[in-house]
């Protein structure tokens, strides 16, 4: 039984990781959700197995451990809320770009393109006009 | 006393609710926000004084006894951090009220901000690993809303990265909790501290490494730091200031707590030194490569986190005291730097170095504020960074870790260089066409002068960095006592267990 649950958790984490590495926002969100389920399955397996822990129903020594179940319940509520927020953001992103692709960091690309300027004095860069096309040949201009 | 411990968590949450109820009146919201955070700061000071005199104190929320119920506990470390954090929250709230933008145009700002305050306080005060998860989630969920406030395209893009990374860390945290529970049968810190040493060494090391990864993502350690410089700069400056000051430090606090209390000497010191050195070098080199004020400062957060990790690797009273001092110093100085950056942006209309210039003449006040805070970050005496770095380097020297010392000094110099880069670009570079040949695309139209409500909190925080330097002695002694508590945790464990 616990091997089955462990395999389930592993599969959920594996599929989740694969989806999170995709560029489509919708897949990333599903991936995060799956990983959350994997973590919850792990939590459930952490406790002792047994009958449902309802006081007075039977002998307490045969009860399942209720603590991990309470923990998993809390975790489910939290991931529910955060997933809702994430979906709202994805919708916002779709409204703005009409796409659910995750874009690159524009600033990073800018720095990569103009990186050599930083080799010069900073104030030289400050008075230089910003070239929207970018990519002046290195080695030219200021010595 | 025990009731006081619950207040820093309960008051902001109640305040958040009230703030929604009075959402129609911005004035009422402000009164609620400011009075709640003032009260929390007062309570935090009271807790610190009490804890410093009488040792760790705890309360069992809801009256449920320790291993099952949720324990709130304060020792010197958490009380000190609580005092610093709540005063930062108060200062930044005042600044946000003064600033045209985020706070004024969003009804939800105040209540979300208060939830963040409650989450930070809960993370510092909890005595239960699962409750730490809940506290961090509370804080992070509030931060997700704050970082995307406004819903601009780049905010949504970078906010998405931030949220997905944080969620992954949370899922790993949950998995780590599951492993911990199945190995030990508890998530209460006192019980764990008793049962973890009984586990086989391999299990201990695996759990310690897993927790280090989880909190390393939150604290932005190498190689898990990349989300931070990407996402922080897009938020409004008061939001970035409070994130820079507090969120990563909660991660560092969690690393300190777990590694000293649950897994002492489980992970090799060399691992911490390696992570610390890589974090420092990558952070500071990244900062030097950027040409945007906010991004330089964001990369510097990463660099400075490295210093704190060194002290955790040293694992003696001097090292941990230096970490605690660095935490306090860094919270104050980073918050004030980002607040100053907000002033620069308001005055110059941009945060890009090549669009700014000449502000040493047009805004000498901002220049002074930035100059002092930047020198404090770099560690120039008599400011706060000097005290923090000097105590850390003394601790490194005592353990003869020369290469770590060399890296720390080098990174210090490079940090100074990156701050000078901002200084030259923003304050000294010639503004407008006067400075250079070629068409002048640099337009520095002096913006509106900053409102007093923005200037005053920034000035107070900058004065705080001077004060930390001047009162370095008493503060270092307090940090030393807190570090001794960390290495001899029996009173803390007794407090958590409710004895």
Coordinates of C-alpha atoms in Angstrom, one line a residue:
Chain A
X1 CA 0.0 0.0 0.0
X2 CA 2.6 2.5 1.0
X3 CA 4.8 1.5 -2.0
X4 CA 1.8 2.3 -4.2
X5 CA 1.3 5.7 -2.5
X6 CA 5.1 6.4 -2.7
X7 CA 5.0 5.6 -6.4
X8 CA 1.9 7.9 -6.8
X9 CA 3.8 10.7 -5.1
X10 CA 6.8 10.1 -7.3
X11 CA 4.7 10.1 -10.5
X12 CA 2.9 13.3 -9.4
X13 CA 6.2 15.0 -8.7
X14 CA 7.7 13.8 -11.9
X15 CA 4.9 14.9 -14.1
X16 CA 4.7 18.1 -12.2
X17 CA 8.3 18.9 -12.7
X18 CA 8.0 18.2 -16.5
X19 CA 5.1 20.5 -16.7
X20 CA 6.7 23.3 -14.7
X21 CA 9.6 23.3 -17.1
X22 CA 7.3 24.1 -20.1
X23 CA 7.0 27.6 -21.5
X24 CA 3.2 27.7 -21.5
X25 CA 1.8 29.3 -18.4
X26 CA -1.3 27.0 -18.2
X27 CA 1.0 23.9 -18.1
X28 CA 3.1 25.5 -15.4
X29 CA 0.1 26.0 -13.3
X30 CA -1.2 22.5 -13.8
X31 CA 2.4 21.3 -13.0
X32 CA 2.5 23.2 -9.7
X33 CA -0.9 21.8 -8.8
X34 CA 0.3 18.2 -9.4
X35 CA 3.4 18.7 -7.3
X36 CA 1.1 20.0 -4.6
X37 CA -0.9 16.8 -4.7
X38 CA 2.3 14.8 -4.6
X39 CA 3.4 16.6 -1.4
X40 CA 0.0 15.9 0.1
X41 CA 0.1 12.2 -0.7
X42 CA 3.5 12.1 1.0
X43 CA 2.0 13.8 4.0
X44 CA -0.8 11.2 4.2
X45 CA 1.7 8.3 4.0
X46 CA 3.7 9.9 6.8
X47 CA 1.1 8.8 9.4
X48 CA 0.1 5.4 10.8
X49 CA -2.6 3.6 8.8
X50 CA -5.8 2.5 10.4
X51 CA -9.6 3.1 10.8
X52 CA -11.0 6.6 10.6
X53 CA -10.1 8.4 13.8
X54 CA -13.5 9.4 15.2
X55 CA -13.6 9.4 19.0
X56 CA -16.0 6.7 20.4
X57 CA -16.3 4.8 17.1
X58 CA -13.9 2.0 18.2
X59 CA -10.7 1.3 20.0
X60 CA -8.3 4.3 19.6
X61 CA -5.2 2.1 19.2
X62 CA -6.5 1.0 15.7
X63 CA -7.0 4.6 14.5
X64 CA -5.1 6.2 11.7
X65 CA -2.9 9.0 12.7
X66 CA -5.0 12.2 12.3
X67 CA -2.2 14.7 12.5
X68 CA -0.8 14.3 9.0
X69 CA -4.4 14.4 7.7
X70 CA -4.9 17.8 9.4
X71 CA -1.7 19.0 8.0
X72 CA -2.6 17.9 4.5
X73 CA -6.0 19.6 4.8
X74 CA -4.3 22.9 5.7
X75 CA -1.9 22.5 2.8
X76 CA -4.7 21.8 0.4
X77 CA -6.5 25.0 1.5
X78 CA -3.4 27.0 1.1
X79 CA -2.5 25.6 -2.4
X80 CA -6.2 26.1 -3.4
X81 CA -5.9 29.8 -2.6
X82 CA -2.6 30.3 -4.3
X83 CA -3.7 28.4 -7.4
X84 CA -6.7 30.7 -7.7
X85 CA -4.4 33.7 -7.5
X86 CA -2.1 32.1 -10.1
X87 CA -5.0 31.5 -12.5
X88 CA -6.1 35.2 -12.1
X89 CA -2.6 36.3 -13.0
X90 CA -2.5 34.0 -16.0
X91 CA -5.8 35.5 -17.1
X92 CA -4.3 39.0 -16.7
X93 CA -1.3 37.9 -18.6
X94 CA -3.5 36.6 -21.4
X95 CA -5.4 39.9 -21.5
X96 CA -2.2 41.8 -21.9
X97 CA -0.4 39.6 -24.4
X98 CA -3.0 37.3 -25.9
X99 CA -0.7 34.5 -25.3
X100 CA 0.2 32.3 -22.3
X101 CA 3.9 32.0 -23.2
X102 CA 6.3 33.0 -20.5
X103 CA 8.5 35.8 -21.9
X104 CA 12.3 36.2 -21.3
X105 CA 13.5 38.8 -18.8
X106 CA 13.9 41.9 -21.1
X107 CA 16.3 43.6 -18.7
X108 CA 18.6 40.6 -18.8
X109 CA 18.8 40.6 -22.6
X110 CA 19.4 44.3 -22.5
X111 CA 22.4 43.8 -20.2
X112 CA 23.7 40.9 -22.2
X113 CA 23.6 43.1 -25.4
X114 CA 25.1 46.2 -23.9
X115 CA 27.3 44.5 -21.4
X116 CA 30.6 45.7 -22.9
X117 CA 29.6 49.3 -22.2
X118 CA 30.0 48.7 -18.6
X119 CA 33.7 48.1 -19.2
X120 CA 33.9 51.8 -20.0
X121 CA 33.2 54.5 -17.5
X122 CA 29.7 54.6 -16.3
X123 CA 29.3 58.3 -16.9
X124 CA 30.4 57.7 -20.5
X125 CA 27.4 55.4 -20.8
X126 CA 25.2 58.0 -19.2
X127 CA 25.9 60.6 -21.9
X128 CA 25.8 58.1 -24.8
X129 CA 22.5 58.1 -26.6
X130 CA 20.7 54.8 -26.1
X131 CA 20.7 53.0 -29.3
X132 CA 17.4 51.2 -29.7
X133 CA 18.8 48.8 -32.3
X134 CA 21.7 48.0 -29.9
X135 CA 24.8 46.2 -30.8
X136 CA 27.5 48.8 -31.6
X137 CA 30.6 46.8 -32.6
X138 CA 32.9 46.3 -29.6
X139 CA 36.3 47.9 -29.8
X140 CA 35.0 51.0 -31.6
X141 CA 34.7 54.5 -30.3
X142 CA 36.0 55.2 -26.8
X143 CA 39.4 53.6 -26.3
Chain B
X1 CA 3.5 38.2 29.2
X2 CA 2.1 35.2 27.5
X3 CA -0.8 37.0 25.9
X4 CA 1.7 39.5 24.5
X5 CA 3.3 36.8 22.3
X6 CA 0.1 36.3 20.3
X7 CA -0.5 40.0 19.7
X8 CA 2.1 40.5 16.9
X9 CA 0.3 37.8 14.9
X10 CA -3.3 38.5 15.9
X11 CA -3.3 42.3 15.7
X12 CA -2.2 42.6 12.1
X13 CA -4.7 40.0 11.0
X14 CA -7.5 41.7 12.8
X15 CA -6.3 45.0 11.4
X16 CA -6.4 43.5 7.9
X17 CA -10.0 42.5 8.4
X18 CA -11.0 45.9 9.8
X19 CA -9.1 47.6 6.9
X20 CA -11.3 45.8 4.4
X21 CA -14.4 46.8 6.3
X22 CA -13.5 50.5 6.3
X23 CA -12.3 50.3 2.7
X24 CA -14.4 53.2 1.7
X25 CA -12.4 55.6 3.8
X26 CA -8.7 55.8 3.0
X27 CA -8.1 57.8 6.1
X28 CA -9.7 55.2 8.4
X29 CA -7.5 52.5 6.6
X30 CA -4.4 54.5 7.3
X31 CA -5.3 55.0 11.0
X32 CA -5.9 51.3 11.3
X33 CA -2.6 50.3 9.6
X34 CA -0.4 52.8 11.4
X35 CA -1.9 52.1 14.9
X36 CA -1.7 48.3 14.4
X37 CA 1.9 48.4 13.4
X38 CA 2.8 50.9 16.1
X39 CA 1.2 48.6 18.7
X40 CA 3.0 45.6 17.3
X41 CA 6.3 47.5 17.5
X42 CA 5.6 48.4 21.1
X43 CA 4.7 44.8 21.9
X44 CA 7.8 43.5 20.2
X45 CA 10.0 45.8 22.3
X46 CA 8.2 44.6 25.4
X47 CA 8.8 41.0 24.4
X48 CA 12.5 41.7 23.7
X49 CA 13.0 43.3 27.1
X50 CA 11.2 40.5 28.9
X51 CA 13.0 37.7 27.0
X52 CA 16.4 39.3 27.5
X53 CA 15.8 39.5 31.2
X54 CA 14.0 36.2 31.9
X55 CA 14.9 33.9 29.0
X56 CA 12.6 32.4 26.3
X57 CA 8.9 32.5 26.9
X58 CA 6.0 30.8 25.2
X59 CA 2.3 30.5 24.9
X60 CA 0.1 27.6 23.7
X61 CA -2.5 29.1 21.4
X62 CA -6.0 27.9 22.1
X63 CA -4.8 26.1 25.2
X64 CA -3.8 23.0 23.4
X65 CA -0.7 21.5 25.0
X66 CA 2.6 21.5 23.1
X67 CA 3.2 18.6 20.8
X68 CA -0.3 18.9 19.2
X69 CA -1.2 22.6 19.7
X70 CA 0.5 25.5 18.0
X71 CA 3.2 27.0 20.2
X72 CA 4.3 30.6 20.0
X73 CA 7.7 31.1 21.5
X74 CA 10.1 34.0 21.6
X75 CA 13.8 33.9 22.4
X76 CA 16.3 36.7 22.0
X77 CA 16.9 36.0 18.3
X78 CA 13.2 36.0 17.3
X79 CA 12.4 38.9 19.6
X80 CA 15.2 41.0 18.3
X81 CA 14.2 40.3 14.7
X82 CA 10.6 41.0 15.5
X83 CA 11.5 44.4 16.9
X84 CA 13.5 45.3 13.8
X85 CA 11.0 43.9 11.3
X86 CA 8.0 45.6 12.9
X87 CA 9.7 49.0 13.0
X88 CA 10.7 48.5 9.3
X89 CA 7.0 47.7 8.5
X90 CA 5.9 50.8 10.2
X91 CA 8.4 53.1 8.5
X92 CA 7.7 51.6 5.1
X93 CA 3.9 52.0 5.6
X94 CA 4.4 55.7 6.4
X95 CA 6.6 56.0 3.3
X96 CA 4.0 54.2 1.1
X97 CA 1.2 56.6 2.4
X98 CA 3.4 59.6 1.5
X99 CA 4.3 58.2 -2.0
X100 CA 2.0 58.9 -4.9
X101 CA 1.1 55.5 -6.3
X102 CA 0.7 52.0 -4.8
X103 CA -1.0 52.8 -1.5
X104 CA -3.3 55.5 -2.9
X105 CA -4.6 53.7 -6.0
X106 CA -5.3 50.3 -4.5
X107 CA -8.0 49.7 -1.8
X108 CA -6.5 46.4 -0.8
X109 CA -2.9 47.6 -0.2
X110 CA -3.3 48.2 3.5
X111 CA -5.0 45.0 4.4
X112 CA -2.6 42.8 2.3
X113 CA 0.3 44.7 3.8
X114 CA -1.0 43.9 7.3
X115 CA -1.3 40.2 6.4
X116 CA 2.3 40.3 5.3
X117 CA 3.2 41.8 8.7
X118 CA 1.3 39.1 10.5
X119 CA 3.0 36.4 8.5
X120 CA 6.5 37.7 9.2
X121 CA 5.7 37.9 12.9
X122 CA 4.3 34.4 12.9
X123 CA 7.3 33.0 11.2
X124 CA 9.6 34.5 13.8
X125 CA 7.5 33.4 16.8
X126 CA 6.4 29.9 15.8
X127 CA 7.6 26.9 17.7
X128 CA 6.3 24.4 15.3
X129 CA 7.7 23.4 11.9
X130 CA 4.3 23.1 10.2
X131 CA 3.2 26.4 11.6
X132 CA 6.4 27.9 10.1
X133 CA 5.1 26.6 6.7
X134 CA 1.8 28.3 7.3
X135 CA 3.4 31.5 8.4
X136 CA 5.7 31.6 5.4
X137 CA 2.8 30.9 3.1
X138 CA 0.8 33.7 4.7
X139 CA 3.7 36.1 4.2
X140 CA 4.4 34.9 0.6
X141 CA 0.7 35.0 -0.5
X142 CA 0.5 38.6 0.7
X143 CA 3.8 39.3 -1.2
X144 CA 2.3 37.7 -4.4
X145 CA -0.4 40.3 -4.3
X146 CA 1.8 43.2 -3.5
X147 CA 4.4 42.4 -6.2
X148 CA 1.8 42.3 -8.9
X149 CA -0.2 45.3 -7.6
X150 CA -1.0 47.4 -10.6
X151 CA -1.0 44.4 -13.0
X152 CA 1.4 45.9 -15.5
X153 CA 2.8 43.5 -18.1
X154 CA 6.3 43.2 -16.7
X155 CA 4.9 42.9 -13.2
X156 CA 2.7 40.0 -14.3
X157 CA 5.7 38.4 -16.2
X158 CA 8.2 38.6 -13.3
X159 CA 5.5 38.1 -10.6
X160 CA 4.7 34.8 -12.3
X161 CA 8.3 33.6 -12.0
X162 CA 8.4 34.7 -8.4
X163 CA 5.1 32.9 -7.5
X164 CA 6.0 29.7 -9.3
X165 CA 9.4 29.5 -7.7
X166 CA 8.0 30.3 -4.3
X167 CA 5.3 27.6 -4.8
X168 CA 7.9 25.0 -5.8
X169 CA 9.8 25.9 -2.6
X170 CA 6.6 25.5 -0.6
X171 CA 5.9 22.1 -2.2
X172 CA 9.4 20.9 -1.3
X173 CA 8.9 22.3 2.2
X174 CA 5.7 20.2 2.5
X175 CA 7.5 17.1 1.2
X176 CA 10.3 17.8 3.8
X177 CA 7.6 18.1 6.5
X178 CA 6.1 14.8 5.4
X179 CA 9.5 13.1 5.6
X180 CA 10.2 14.7 9.0
X181 CA 6.9 13.5 10.3
X182 CA 7.2 10.0 9.1
X183 CA 10.8 9.8 10.5
X184 CA 10.0 11.3 13.9
X185 CA 6.2 11.5 14.4
X186 CA 6.2 15.2 15.3
X187 CA 6.6 18.6 13.8
X188 CA 7.0 20.4 17.1
X189 CA 10.5 22.0 17.3
X190 CA 11.1 20.9 20.9
X191 CA 10.1 17.3 20.2
X192 CA 12.1 17.3 17.0
X193 CA 15.2 18.5 18.7
X194 CA 14.9 15.5 21.0
X195 CA 14.1 12.9 18.4
X196 CA 16.2 14.0 15.3
X197 CA 19.6 13.0 17.0
X198 CA 18.2 9.5 17.5
X199 CA 17.8 9.0 13.7
X200 CA 20.4 7.4 11.5
X201 CA 22.9 9.9 10.3
X202 CA 21.9 9.5 6.6
X203 CA 18.3 10.4 7.4
X204 CA 19.4 13.4 9.4
X205 CA 21.7 14.6 6.6
X206 CA 19.0 14.2 4.0
X207 CA 16.5 16.1 6.1
X208 CA 19.0 18.9 6.9
X209 CA 19.9 19.2 3.2
X210 CA 16.2 19.3 2.2
X211 CA 15.5 22.1 4.6
X212 CA 18.6 23.9 3.5
X213 CA 17.3 23.8 -0.1
X214 CA 13.8 24.9 0.8
X215 CA 14.9 27.9 2.9
X216 CA 17.8 28.5 0.5
X217 CA 15.2 29.3 -2.2
X218 CA 13.4 31.7 0.1
X219 CA 16.7 33.3 1.2
X220 CA 18.0 33.4 -2.4
X221 CA 21.2 31.4 -1.8
X222 CA 23.4 30.3 -4.7
X223 CA 22.3 28.5 -7.0
X224 CA 18.7 29.2 -6.1
X225 CA 18.8 33.0 -6.1
X226 CA 17.9 33.7 -9.8
X227 CA 14.3 34.6 -9.2
X228 CA 15.1 37.5 -6.9
X229 CA 16.8 40.1 -9.1
X230 CA 14.3 39.2 -11.8
X231 CA 11.1 39.9 -9.8
X232 CA 11.9 42.5 -7.0
X233 CA 12.6 45.5 -9.3
X234 CA 9.2 45.6 -10.9
X235 CA 7.2 46.2 -7.8
X236 CA 6.6 49.7 -6.4
X237 CA 9.5 50.9 -4.3
X238 CA 8.0 50.7 -0.8
X239 CA 7.0 47.1 -1.7
X240 CA 10.5 46.2 -2.9
X241 CA 11.9 47.9 0.2
X242 CA 9.9 45.7 2.6
X243 CA 10.6 42.5 0.5
X244 CA 14.3 43.3 0.3
X245 CA 14.4 44.0 4.0
X246 CA 12.3 41.1 5.4
X247 CA 11.4 38.2 3.1
X248 CA 14.8 36.8 2.4
X249 CA 15.7 37.4 6.1
X250 CA 12.8 35.1 7.1
X251 CA 14.5 32.5 5.0
X252 CA 17.8 33.1 6.7
X253 CA 16.1 33.0 10.1
X254 CA 14.5 29.6 9.2
X255 CA 17.9 28.3 8.2
X256 CA 19.5 29.4 11.4
X257 CA 16.6 27.9 13.5
X258 CA 16.6 24.5 11.8
X259 CA 20.3 24.1 11.4
X260 CA 21.2 25.1 15.0
X261 CA 18.2 23.5 16.8
X262 CA 17.5 20.4 14.8
X263 CA 20.6 19.6 12.8
X264 CA 23.7 20.9 14.6
X265 CA 26.9 19.8 12.9
X266 CA 25.0 17.5 10.5
X267 CA 26.0 19.3 7.4
X268 CA 29.7 20.0 6.9
X269 CA 30.9 23.6 7.5
X270 CA 32.6 23.5 4.1
X271 CA 29.2 23.2 2.4
X272 CA 28.1 26.5 4.0
X273 CA 31.4 28.2 3.2
X274 CA 31.1 27.1 -0.5
X275 CA 27.4 28.2 -0.8
X276 CA 28.2 31.5 1.0
X277 CA 31.2 32.3 -1.2
X278 CA 29.4 31.5 -4.4
X279 CA 26.4 33.5 -3.3
X280 CA 28.5 36.5 -2.4
X281 CA 30.6 36.5 -5.6
X282 CA 27.6 35.9 -8.0
X283 CA 25.5 38.5 -6.2
X284 CA 28.1 41.2 -6.3
X285 CA 29.3 40.5 -9.9
X286 CA 25.6 40.5 -11.0
X287 CA 25.2 43.9 -9.3
X288 CA 28.2 45.3 -11.1
X289 CA 26.9 44.2 -14.5
X290 CA 23.5 45.9 -14.1
X291 CA 22.7 49.5 -15.1
X292 CA 19.5 50.0 -13.3
X293 CA 19.5 51.2 -9.7
X294 CA 16.8 48.8 -8.5
X295 CA 18.5 45.8 -10.2
X296 CA 21.9 46.7 -8.7
X297 CA 20.4 46.8 -5.3
X298 CA 18.5 43.6 -5.8
X299 CA 21.7 41.7 -6.8
X300 CA 23.3 43.2 -3.7
X301 CA 20.7 41.5 -1.6
X302 CA 21.9 38.2 -2.9
X303 CA 25.5 39.1 -2.2
X304 CA 24.9 40.1 1.4
X305 CA 22.9 37.0 2.2
X306 CA 26.2 35.1 1.6
X307 CA 27.8 36.8 4.6
X308 CA 25.1 35.5 6.9
X309 CA 25.6 31.9 5.7
X310 CA 29.3 32.1 6.5
X311 CA 28.4 32.6 10.2
X312 CA 26.1 29.6 10.2
X313 CA 29.0 27.5 8.9
X314 CA 31.3 28.8 11.6
X315 CA 28.8 27.6 14.2
X316 CA 30.3 29.3 17.3
X317 CA 29.1 32.1 19.5
X318 CA 31.1 34.8 17.6
X319 CA 30.0 33.5 14.2
X320 CA 26.3 33.3 15.1
X321 CA 26.4 36.7 16.8
X322 CA 27.9 38.1 13.7
X323 CA 25.1 36.6 11.6
X324 CA 22.5 38.1 13.9
X325 CA 24.1 41.5 13.7
X326 CA 24.3 41.2 9.9
X327 CA 20.6 40.3 9.8
X328 CA 19.7 43.4 11.8
X329 CA 22.1 45.6 9.8
X330 CA 21.0 44.3 6.5
X331 CA 17.3 44.6 7.2
X332 CA 17.7 48.3 8.1
X333 CA 20.2 49.3 5.4
X334 CA 18.5 47.4 2.5
X335 CA 15.1 48.9 3.4
X336 CA 16.6 52.4 3.6
X337 CA 18.4 51.9 0.3
X338 CA 15.3 50.9 -1.6
X339 CA 13.3 53.8 0.0
X340 CA 16.1 56.1 -1.2
X341 CA 15.8 54.6 -4.6
X342 CA 12.1 55.4 -4.5
X343 CA 13.0 59.0 -3.8
X344 CA 15.5 59.0 -6.7
X345 CA 12.9 57.6 -9.0
X346 CA 10.4 60.2 -7.9
X347 CA 12.9 63.0 -8.5
X348 CA 14.6 61.8 -11.6
X349 CA 11.6 60.0 -13.2
X350 CA 13.5 56.8 -13.9
X351 CA 15.7 54.2 -12.2
X352 CA 18.1 53.6 -15.1
X353 CA 21.5 55.0 -14.6
X354 CA 21.8 56.4 -18.1
X355 CA 18.7 58.5 -17.7
X356 CA 19.7 60.0 -14.4
X357 CA 22.4 62.4 -13.4
X358 CA 23.4 65.5 -11.7
X359 CA 21.3 64.9 -8.6
X360 CA 24.0 65.9 -6.3
X361 CA 23.1 69.5 -7.2
X362 CA 19.4 69.1 -7.8
X363 CA 18.7 66.9 -4.8
X364 CA 21.4 67.1 -2.2
X365 CA 19.2 65.7 0.5
X366 CA 18.6 62.5 -1.4
X367 CA 22.4 62.3 -2.1
X368 CA 23.2 62.5 1.6
X369 CA 20.6 59.8 2.4
X370 CA 21.8 57.5 -0.4
X371 CA 25.5 58.1 0.4
X372 CA 25.2 57.2 4.0
X373 CA 23.1 54.1 3.3
X374 CA 25.4 52.9 0.5
X375 CA 28.5 53.3 2.7
X376 CA 26.7 51.4 5.5
X377 CA 26.0 48.6 3.1
X378 CA 29.6 48.4 2.0
X379 CA 30.8 48.4 5.5
X380 CA 32.6 51.7 6.1
X381 CA 33.1 52.7 9.7
X382 CA 31.3 54.1 11.8
X383 CA 28.2 52.8 10.1
X384 CA 26.2 49.6 10.7
X385 CA 27.9 47.5 8.0
X386 CA 31.3 48.0 9.6
X387 CA 30.1 46.5 12.9
X388 CA 28.5 43.6 11.2
X389 CA 31.3 42.8 8.9
X390 CA 34.0 43.4 11.4
X391 CA 32.5 41.0 13.9
X392 CA 32.0 38.4 11.1
X393 CA 35.6 38.7 9.9
X394 CA 36.9 38.5 13.5
X395 CA 34.9 35.3 13.9
X396 CA 36.3 33.9 10.6
X397 CA 39.8 34.8 11.6
X398 CA 39.3 33.0 15.0
X399 CA 38.6 29.8 13.0
X400 CA 41.5 30.3 10.6
X401 CA 39.3 30.0 7.5
X402 CA 41.6 32.3 5.4
X403 CA 40.1 31.7 2.0
X404 CA 36.6 32.6 3.3
X405 CA 38.1 35.7 4.8
X406 CA 39.7 36.7 1.5
X407 CA 36.4 36.2 -0.4
X408 CA 34.5 38.2 2.2
X409 CA 36.9 41.1 1.9
X410 CA 37.0 41.0 -1.9
X411 CA 33.2 41.0 -2.1
X412 CA 33.1 43.9 0.4
X413 CA 35.3 46.0 -2.0
X414 CA 33.2 45.0 -5.0
X415 CA 30.0 45.9 -3.1
X416 CA 31.5 49.3 -2.5
X417 CA 32.3 49.5 -6.2
X418 CA 28.7 48.7 -7.2
X419 CA 27.5 51.4 -4.8
X420 CA 29.9 53.9 -6.3
X421 CA 28.6 53.0 -9.7
X422 CA 25.1 54.1 -8.6
X423 CA 26.6 57.2 -7.0
X424 CA 28.5 58.2 -10.1
X425 CA 25.6 57.5 -12.5
X426 CA 22.8 59.1 -10.4
X427 CA 24.5 61.9 -8.6
X428 CA 27.8 62.9 -10.3
X429 CA 27.1 62.2 -14.0
X430 CA 26.4 65.4 -15.9
X431 CA 22.7 65.8 -16.4
X432 CA 21.3 66.7 -19.8
X433 CA 23.1 68.0 -22.8
X434 CA 25.7 69.9 -20.9
X435 CA 27.7 66.7 -20.3
X436 CA 28.4 65.2 -23.6
X437 CA 28.7 65.3 -27.3
X438 CA 26.0 63.8 -29.5
X439 CA 22.2 64.2 -29.3
X440 CA 21.1 64.5 -25.7
X441 CA 18.6 61.8 -25.0
X442 CA 19.2 62.2 -21.3
X443 CA 16.4 64.2 -20.1
X444 CA 16.5 65.1 -16.4
X445 CA 13.5 67.1 -15.7
X446 CA 13.7 67.7 -11.9
X447 CA 10.6 66.0 -10.6
X448 CA 8.4 67.1 -7.8
X449 CA 10.2 67.4 -4.5
X450 CA 9.5 64.5 -2.3
X451 CA 6.7 64.7 0.3
X452 CA 7.8 64.9 3.9
X453 CA 6.1 61.6 4.6
X454 CA 8.5 59.9 2.2
X455 CA 11.6 61.7 3.4
X456 CA 11.1 61.4 7.1
X457 CA 10.9 57.5 7.3
X458 CA 13.9 57.2 5.0
X459 CA 15.9 59.7 7.1
X460 CA 15.0 57.8 10.3
X461 CA 16.1 54.5 8.8
X462 CA 19.4 56.0 7.5
X463 CA 19.9 57.5 11.0
X464 CA 19.2 53.9 12.2
X465 CA 22.2 52.6 10.3
X466 CA 24.4 55.2 12.0
X467 CA 22.8 54.3 15.3
X468 CA 23.6 50.6 14.8
X469 CA 27.2 51.6 14.2
X470 CA 27.4 53.9 17.2
X471 CA 25.6 51.5 19.6
X472 CA 27.4 48.5 18.1
X473 CA 28.7 47.4 21.5
X474 CA 25.5 46.8 23.4
X475 CA 23.9 45.4 20.2
X476 CA 26.8 43.0 19.7
X477 CA 26.4 41.9 23.3
X478 CA 22.7 41.2 22.8
X479 CA 23.5 39.3 19.6
X480 CA 26.1 37.4 21.6
X481 CA 23.6 36.4 24.2
X482 CA 21.1 35.4 21.4
X483 CA 23.9 33.3 19.8
X484 CA 24.6 31.6 23.1
X485 CA 20.9 30.7 23.3
X486 CA 21.1 29.2 19.9
X487 CA 24.1 27.0 20.8
X488 CA 22.6 26.0 24.2
X489 CA 18.9 25.6 23.3
X490 CA 17.6 23.9 26.5
X491 CA 15.7 26.9 27.8
X492 CA 14.2 27.4 24.4
X493 CA 13.2 23.7 24.2
X494 CA 11.6 23.9 27.7
X495 CA 9.7 27.0 26.7
X496 CA 8.4 25.3 23.5
X497 CA 7.4 22.2 25.4
X498 CA 5.5 24.5 27.8
X499 CA 7.4 23.6 30.9

